[in-house]
Coordinates of C-alpha atoms in Angstrom, one line a residue:
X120 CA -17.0 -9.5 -14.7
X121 CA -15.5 -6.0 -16.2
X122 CA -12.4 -7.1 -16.8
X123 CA -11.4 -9.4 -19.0
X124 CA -7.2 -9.1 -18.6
X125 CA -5.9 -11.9 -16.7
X126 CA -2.9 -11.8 -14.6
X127 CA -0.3 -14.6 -13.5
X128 CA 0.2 -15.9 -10.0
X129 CA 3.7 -14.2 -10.2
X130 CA 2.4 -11.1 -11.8
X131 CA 0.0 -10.5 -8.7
X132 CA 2.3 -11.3 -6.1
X133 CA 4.6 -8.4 -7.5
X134 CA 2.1 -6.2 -8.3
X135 CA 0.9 -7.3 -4.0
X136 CA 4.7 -6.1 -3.0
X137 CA 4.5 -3.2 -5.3
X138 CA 1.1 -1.8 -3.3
X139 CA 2.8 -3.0 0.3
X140 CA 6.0 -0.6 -0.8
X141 CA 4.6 1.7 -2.5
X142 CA 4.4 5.2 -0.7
X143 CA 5.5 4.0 2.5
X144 CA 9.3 3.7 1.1
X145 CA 9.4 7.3 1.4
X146 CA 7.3 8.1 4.5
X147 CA 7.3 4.4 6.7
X148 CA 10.1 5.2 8.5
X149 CA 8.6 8.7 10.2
X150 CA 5.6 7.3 11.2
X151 CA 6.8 4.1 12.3
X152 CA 9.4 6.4 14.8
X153 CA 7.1 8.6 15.7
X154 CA 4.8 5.8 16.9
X155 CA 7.0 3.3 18.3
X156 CA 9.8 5.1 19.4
X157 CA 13.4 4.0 19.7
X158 CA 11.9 0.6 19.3
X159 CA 10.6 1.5 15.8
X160 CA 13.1 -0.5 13.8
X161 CA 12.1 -3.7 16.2
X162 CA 8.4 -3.3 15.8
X163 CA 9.5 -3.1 12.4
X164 CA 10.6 -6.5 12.2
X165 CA 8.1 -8.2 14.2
X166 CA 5.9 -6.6 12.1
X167 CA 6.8 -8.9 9.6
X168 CA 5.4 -12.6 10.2
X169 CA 2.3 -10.4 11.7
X170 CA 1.8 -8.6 7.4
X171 CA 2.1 -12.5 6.2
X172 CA -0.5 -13.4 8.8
X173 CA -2.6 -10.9 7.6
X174 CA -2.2 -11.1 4.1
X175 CA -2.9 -15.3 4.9
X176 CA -6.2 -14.2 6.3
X177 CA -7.1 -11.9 3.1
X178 CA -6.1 -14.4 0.5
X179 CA -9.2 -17.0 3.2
X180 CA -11.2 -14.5 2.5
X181 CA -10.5 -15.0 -1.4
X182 CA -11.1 -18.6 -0.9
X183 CA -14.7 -18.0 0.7
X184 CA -16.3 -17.2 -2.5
X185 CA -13.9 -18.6 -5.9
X186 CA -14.2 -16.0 -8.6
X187 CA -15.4 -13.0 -6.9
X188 CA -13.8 -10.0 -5.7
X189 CA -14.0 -8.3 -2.5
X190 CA -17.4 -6.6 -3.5
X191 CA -19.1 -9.9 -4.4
X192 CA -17.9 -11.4 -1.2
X193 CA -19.3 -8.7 0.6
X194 CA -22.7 -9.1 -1.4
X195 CA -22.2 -12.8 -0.6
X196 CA -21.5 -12.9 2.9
X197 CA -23.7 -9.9 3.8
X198 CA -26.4 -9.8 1.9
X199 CA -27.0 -7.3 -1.8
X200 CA -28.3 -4.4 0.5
X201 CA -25.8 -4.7 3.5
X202 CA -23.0 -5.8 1.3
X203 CA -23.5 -2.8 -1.2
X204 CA -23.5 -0.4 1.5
X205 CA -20.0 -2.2 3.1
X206 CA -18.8 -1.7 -0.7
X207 CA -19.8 2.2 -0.8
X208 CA -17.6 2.7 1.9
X209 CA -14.5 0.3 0.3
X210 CA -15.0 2.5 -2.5
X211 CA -14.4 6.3 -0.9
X212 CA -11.4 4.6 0.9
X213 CA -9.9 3.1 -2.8
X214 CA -10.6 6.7 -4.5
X215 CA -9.1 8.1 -1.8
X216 CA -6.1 6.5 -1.1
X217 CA -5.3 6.6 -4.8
X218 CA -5.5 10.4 -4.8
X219 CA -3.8 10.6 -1.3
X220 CA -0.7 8.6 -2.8
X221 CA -0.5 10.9 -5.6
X222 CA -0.7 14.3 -3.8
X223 CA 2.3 12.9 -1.7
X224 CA 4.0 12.3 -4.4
X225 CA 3.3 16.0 -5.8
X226 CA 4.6 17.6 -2.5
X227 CA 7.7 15.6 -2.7
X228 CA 8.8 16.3 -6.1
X229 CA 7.5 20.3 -5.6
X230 CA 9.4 20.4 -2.4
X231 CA 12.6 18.5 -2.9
X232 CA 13.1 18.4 -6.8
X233 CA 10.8 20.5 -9.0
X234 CA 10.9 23.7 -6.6
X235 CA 9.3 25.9 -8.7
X236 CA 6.3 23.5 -10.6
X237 CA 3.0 23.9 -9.9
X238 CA 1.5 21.0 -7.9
X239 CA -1.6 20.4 -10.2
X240 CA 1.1 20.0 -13.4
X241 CA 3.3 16.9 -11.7
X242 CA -0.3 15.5 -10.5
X243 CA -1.8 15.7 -13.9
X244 CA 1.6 14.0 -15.5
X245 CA 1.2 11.4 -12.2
X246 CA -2.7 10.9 -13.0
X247 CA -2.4 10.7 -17.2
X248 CA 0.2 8.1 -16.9
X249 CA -2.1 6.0 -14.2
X250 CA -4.9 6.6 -16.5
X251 CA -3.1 5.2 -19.4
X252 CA -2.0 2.3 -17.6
X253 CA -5.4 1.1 -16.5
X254 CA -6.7 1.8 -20.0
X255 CA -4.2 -0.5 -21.6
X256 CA -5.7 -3.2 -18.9
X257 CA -4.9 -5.5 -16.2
X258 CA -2.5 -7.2 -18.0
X259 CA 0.1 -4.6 -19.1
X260 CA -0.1 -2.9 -15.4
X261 CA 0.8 -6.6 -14.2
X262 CA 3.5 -7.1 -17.1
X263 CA 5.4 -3.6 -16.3
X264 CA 5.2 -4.5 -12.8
X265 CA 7.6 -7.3 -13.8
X266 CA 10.0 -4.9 -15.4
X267 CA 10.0 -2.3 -12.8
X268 CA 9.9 -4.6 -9.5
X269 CA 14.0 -5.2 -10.2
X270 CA 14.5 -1.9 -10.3
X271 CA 12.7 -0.6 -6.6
X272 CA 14.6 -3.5 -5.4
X273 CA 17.7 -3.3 -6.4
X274 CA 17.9 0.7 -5.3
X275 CA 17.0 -0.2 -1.9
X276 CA 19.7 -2.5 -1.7
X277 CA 21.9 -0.1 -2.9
X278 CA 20.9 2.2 -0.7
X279 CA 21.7 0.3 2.4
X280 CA 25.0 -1.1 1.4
X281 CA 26.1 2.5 0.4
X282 CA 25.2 3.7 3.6
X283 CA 27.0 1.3 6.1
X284 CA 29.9 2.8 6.5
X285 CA 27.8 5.4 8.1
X286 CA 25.6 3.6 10.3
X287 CA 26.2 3.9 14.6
X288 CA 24.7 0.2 16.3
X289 CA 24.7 2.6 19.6
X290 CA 21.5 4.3 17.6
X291 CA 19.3 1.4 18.4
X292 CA 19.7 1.5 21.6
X293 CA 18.4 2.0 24.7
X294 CA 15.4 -1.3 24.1
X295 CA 13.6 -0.3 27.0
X296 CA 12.7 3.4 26.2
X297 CA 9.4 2.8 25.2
X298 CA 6.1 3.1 26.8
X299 CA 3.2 0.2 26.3
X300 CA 1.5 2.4 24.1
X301 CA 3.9 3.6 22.4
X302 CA 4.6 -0.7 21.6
X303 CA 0.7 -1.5 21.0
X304 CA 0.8 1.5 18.3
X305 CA 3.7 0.4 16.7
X306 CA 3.2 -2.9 15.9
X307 CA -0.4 -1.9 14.6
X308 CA 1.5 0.5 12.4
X309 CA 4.4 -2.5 11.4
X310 CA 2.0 -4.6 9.3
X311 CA -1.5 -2.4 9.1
X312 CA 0.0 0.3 7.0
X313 CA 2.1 -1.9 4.5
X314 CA 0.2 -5.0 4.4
X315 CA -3.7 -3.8 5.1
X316 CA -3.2 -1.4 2.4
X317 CA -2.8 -4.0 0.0
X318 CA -6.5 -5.1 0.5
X319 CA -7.0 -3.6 -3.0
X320 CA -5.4 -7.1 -4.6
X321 CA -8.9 -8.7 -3.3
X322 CA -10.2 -7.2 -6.0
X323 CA -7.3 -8.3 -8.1
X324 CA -7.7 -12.2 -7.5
X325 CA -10.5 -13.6 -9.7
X326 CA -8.6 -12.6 -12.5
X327 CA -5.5 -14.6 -11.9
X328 CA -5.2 -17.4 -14.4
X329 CA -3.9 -20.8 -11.9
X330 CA -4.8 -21.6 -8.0
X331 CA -1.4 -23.3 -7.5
X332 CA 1.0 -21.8 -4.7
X333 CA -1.6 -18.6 -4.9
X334 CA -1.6 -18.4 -1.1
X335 CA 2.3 -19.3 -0.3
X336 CA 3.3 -16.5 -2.9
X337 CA 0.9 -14.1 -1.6
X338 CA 2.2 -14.5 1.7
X339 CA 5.8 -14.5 0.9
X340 CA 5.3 -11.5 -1.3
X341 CA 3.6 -9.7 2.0
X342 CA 6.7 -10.4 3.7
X343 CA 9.4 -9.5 1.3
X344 CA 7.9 -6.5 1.1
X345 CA 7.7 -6.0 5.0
X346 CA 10.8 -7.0 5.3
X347 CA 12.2 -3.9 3.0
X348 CA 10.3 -1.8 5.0
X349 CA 12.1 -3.2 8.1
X350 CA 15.6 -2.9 6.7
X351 CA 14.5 0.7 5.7
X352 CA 13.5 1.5 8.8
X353 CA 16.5 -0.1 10.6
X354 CA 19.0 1.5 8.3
X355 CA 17.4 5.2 8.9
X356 CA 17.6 4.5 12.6
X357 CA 21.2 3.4 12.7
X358 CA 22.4 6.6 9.9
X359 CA 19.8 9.1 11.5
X360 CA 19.0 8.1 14.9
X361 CA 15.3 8.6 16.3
X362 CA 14.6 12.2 16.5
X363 CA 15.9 12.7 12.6
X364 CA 13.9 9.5 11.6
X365 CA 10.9 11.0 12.9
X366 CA 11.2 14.7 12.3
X367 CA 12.3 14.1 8.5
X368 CA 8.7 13.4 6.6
X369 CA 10.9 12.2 3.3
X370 CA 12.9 9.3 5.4
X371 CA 14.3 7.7 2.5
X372 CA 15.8 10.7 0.4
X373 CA 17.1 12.3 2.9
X374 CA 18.6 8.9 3.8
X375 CA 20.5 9.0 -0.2
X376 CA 21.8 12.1 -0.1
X377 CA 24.1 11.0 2.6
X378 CA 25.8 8.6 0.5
X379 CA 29.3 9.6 -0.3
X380 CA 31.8 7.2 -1.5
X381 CA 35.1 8.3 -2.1
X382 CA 34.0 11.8 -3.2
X383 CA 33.0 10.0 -6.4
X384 CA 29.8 8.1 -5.8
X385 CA 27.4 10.6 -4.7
X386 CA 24.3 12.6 -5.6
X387 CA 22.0 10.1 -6.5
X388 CA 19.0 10.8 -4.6
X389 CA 17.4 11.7 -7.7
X390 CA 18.0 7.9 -9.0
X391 CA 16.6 6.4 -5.3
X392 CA 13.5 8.5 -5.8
X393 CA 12.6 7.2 -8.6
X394 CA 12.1 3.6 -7.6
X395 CA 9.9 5.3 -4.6
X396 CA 8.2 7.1 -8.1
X397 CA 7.5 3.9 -9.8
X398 CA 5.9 2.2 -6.4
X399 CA 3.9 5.1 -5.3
X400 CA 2.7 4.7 -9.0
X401 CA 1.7 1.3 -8.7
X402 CA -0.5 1.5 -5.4
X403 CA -2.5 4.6 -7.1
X404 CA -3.0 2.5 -10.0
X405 CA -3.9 -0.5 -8.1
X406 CA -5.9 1.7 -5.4
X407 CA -7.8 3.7 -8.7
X408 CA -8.5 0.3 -10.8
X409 CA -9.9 -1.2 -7.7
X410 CA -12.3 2.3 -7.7
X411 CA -13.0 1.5 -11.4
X412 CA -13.9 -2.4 -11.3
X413 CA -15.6 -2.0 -8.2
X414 CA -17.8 1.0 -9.2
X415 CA -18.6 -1.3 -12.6
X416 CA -19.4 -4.3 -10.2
X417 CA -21.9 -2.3 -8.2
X418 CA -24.3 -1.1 -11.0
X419 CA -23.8 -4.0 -13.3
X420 CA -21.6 -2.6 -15.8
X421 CA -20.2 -5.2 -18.7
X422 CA -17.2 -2.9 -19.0
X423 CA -15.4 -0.4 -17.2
X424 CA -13.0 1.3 -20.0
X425 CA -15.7 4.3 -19.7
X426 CA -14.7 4.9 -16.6
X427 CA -11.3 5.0 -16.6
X428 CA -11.6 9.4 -18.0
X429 CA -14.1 10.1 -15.0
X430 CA -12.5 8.2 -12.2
X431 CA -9.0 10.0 -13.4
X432 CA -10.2 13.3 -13.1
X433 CA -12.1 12.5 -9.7
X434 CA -9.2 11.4 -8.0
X435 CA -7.1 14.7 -10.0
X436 CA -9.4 16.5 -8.3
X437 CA -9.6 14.9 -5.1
X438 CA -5.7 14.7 -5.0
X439 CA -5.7 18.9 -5.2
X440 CA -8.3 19.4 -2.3
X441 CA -7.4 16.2 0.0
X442 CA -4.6 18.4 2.0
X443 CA -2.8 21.7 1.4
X444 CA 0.9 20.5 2.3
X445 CA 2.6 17.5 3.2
X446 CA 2.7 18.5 7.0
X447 CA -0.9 18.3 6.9
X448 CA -1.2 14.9 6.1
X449 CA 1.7 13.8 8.3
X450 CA 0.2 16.0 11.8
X451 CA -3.5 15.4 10.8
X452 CA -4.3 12.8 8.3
X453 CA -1.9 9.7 9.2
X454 CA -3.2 9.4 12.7
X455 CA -7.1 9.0 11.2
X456 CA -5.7 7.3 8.4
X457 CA -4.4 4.5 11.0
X458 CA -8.3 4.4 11.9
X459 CA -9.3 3.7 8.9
X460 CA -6.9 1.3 8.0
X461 CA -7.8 -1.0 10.6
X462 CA -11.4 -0.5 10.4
X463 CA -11.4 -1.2 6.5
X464 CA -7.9 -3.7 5.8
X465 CA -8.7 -5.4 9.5
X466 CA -12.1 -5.3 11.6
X467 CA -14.3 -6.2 8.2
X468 CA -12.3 -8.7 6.6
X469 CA -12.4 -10.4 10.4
X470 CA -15.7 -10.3 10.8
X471 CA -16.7 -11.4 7.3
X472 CA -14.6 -14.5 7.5
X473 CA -16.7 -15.1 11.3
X474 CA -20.0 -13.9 9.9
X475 CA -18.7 -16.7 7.2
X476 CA -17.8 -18.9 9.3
X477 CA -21.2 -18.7 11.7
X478 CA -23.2 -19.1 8.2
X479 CA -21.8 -22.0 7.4
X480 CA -22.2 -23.9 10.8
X481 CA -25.8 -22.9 10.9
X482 CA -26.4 -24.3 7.1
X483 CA -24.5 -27.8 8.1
X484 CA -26.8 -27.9 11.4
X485 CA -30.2 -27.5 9.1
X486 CA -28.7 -30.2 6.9
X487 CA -28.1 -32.5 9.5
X488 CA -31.5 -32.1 11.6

């Protein structure tokens, strides 16, 4: 294998909650309203057990073939030809996901912070410090992870107990205002677009040094990271009310500027965007190593450090090309990327574990005859 880091079981559960967070602390709550409606922060919750599920079913999928990653699973299951093609595709998605993260991130801080920066200088300080990180291996991204998963944490919290005294429990209301649709939609949204998106970790897993509690941590990680998304959602709904929640693409930051505590405790929206910085960071990294170790899976490499410069420029220059502005993405690119999501973090991990399953039961049936 290429990489010869190794991470703890508790290191890749918070790295797993880090990649479910990630971007969609900042943008989750639009899209989530804009699909479920004034149900949005309900779908949110029952998206919850519905992410562990999922994330139960990827971590079975881990278990089919001990000591690979998703692209020898694939080769396994598939067949080399079949299962290299499968992996072409996982590989676009990974490249561009990672640059898709990133140029978010560079409309938000050239739109709400650093008005009058170029886009292409924050991406190229976004990309140099991912590069870095996945230079420095599997181990330091997994050890800073550690230091930094307090910190997205603990500003969330913050952000929700300083913004009670504003919240309106008439918000939530009517229940019934929602069209099927509108419910089938949103509960694909509650748990594909945290949880499926943190298919990456299959890639993660065969370098995790002990089996023990590697599926209960998984799955609680999937669902403590849901559940911020929930209360996230829930808390926009009740300060905001539906038509803001869905009409303001940067949920979260326009949720802290509202906090105002005595005239005294206020303007920290800078200080929430930064924990939404350091997650968004740590799904492109996750999403670009993924690029890296698979790409040096599929042609046999012994190493991948060499391709830590290329695949950093690639997704700089994929990250200035993949949409003009942020409304792009959110009128035209979210509703595809919902697509994709669900062919790539849902429809193939299901059918591998059948095509699995059908393999195996025609193997025992040969034995037994």
């Amino acid at each position: 294998m290429p990489e010869h880091g190794r991470l703890g079981i508790r290191q890749l559960t918070i790295l797993t909650i880090m990649t479910i967070v990630g971007d969609m602390m900042m943008i989750y709550p639009s899209v989530i309203a804009n699909y479920s409606g004034q149900n949005a922060w309900l779908n949110a919750f029952i998206g919850i057990p519905l992410g562990m599920g999922l994330m139960y079913l990827y971590v079975k999928l881990a278990d089919t073939y001990p000591g690979e990653n998703l692209f020898g699973i694939l080769r396994n299951i598939l067949g080399y030809w079949p299962g290299t093609l499968v992996s072409l595709f996982y590989l676009m998605y990974f490249i561009f996901g990672s640059s898709t993260q990133a140029r978010v991130v560079g409309d938000f801080m050239t739109s709400e912070i650093f008005l009058l920066t170029p886009i292409r200088v924050v991406l190229l300080i976004f990309f140099i410090v991912i590069g870095w990180g996945i230079f420095n291996g599997l181990e330091t991204i997994g050890r800073s992870g550690e230091i930094l998963l307090p910190i997205v944490t603990v500003f969330m919290f913050i952000l929700v107990i300083c913004l009670l005294p504003q919240t309106d429990h008439k918000q939530l209301l009517p229940f019934t205002d929602t069209t099927m649709k509108q419910i089938t939609e949103g509960l694909l949204v509650s748990f594909i677009y945290p949880v499926g998106e943190a298919i990456p970790i299959l890639m993660l897993i065969p370098y995790v040094n002990q089996e023990a509690h590697r599926t209960r941590d998984l799955v609680i990680g999937a669902g403590f990271g849901n559940f911020l998304m929930a209360v996230l959602v829930t808390t926009s709904m009740l300060v905001m009310g539906l038509f803001l929640t869905q009409h303001n693409i940067f949920g979260s930051f326009v949720l802290s500027q509202k906090i105002n505590i005595a005239n005294f405790f206020q303007r920290i929206e800078v200080l929430m965007a930064s924990s939404w910085l350091i997650s968004t960071y740590f799904k492109s990294t996750i999403y670009l190593y993924a690029f890296i170790i698979g790409t040096a899976e599929l042609f046999g490499f012994k190493t991948s450090r060499f391709l830590v410069l290329p695949s950093v420029l690639i997704a700089f220059a994929l990250s200035n090309i993949v949409s003009p502005t942020i409304t792009f993405i959110v009128t035209l690119v979210i509703p595809y990327w919902l697509d994709w999501d669900i062919t790539m973090c849902l429809i193939f991990p299901v059918m591998l574990l059948i095509i699995h399953l059908i393999k195996n039961k025609v193997r025992f049936k040969k034995n037994t005859v």
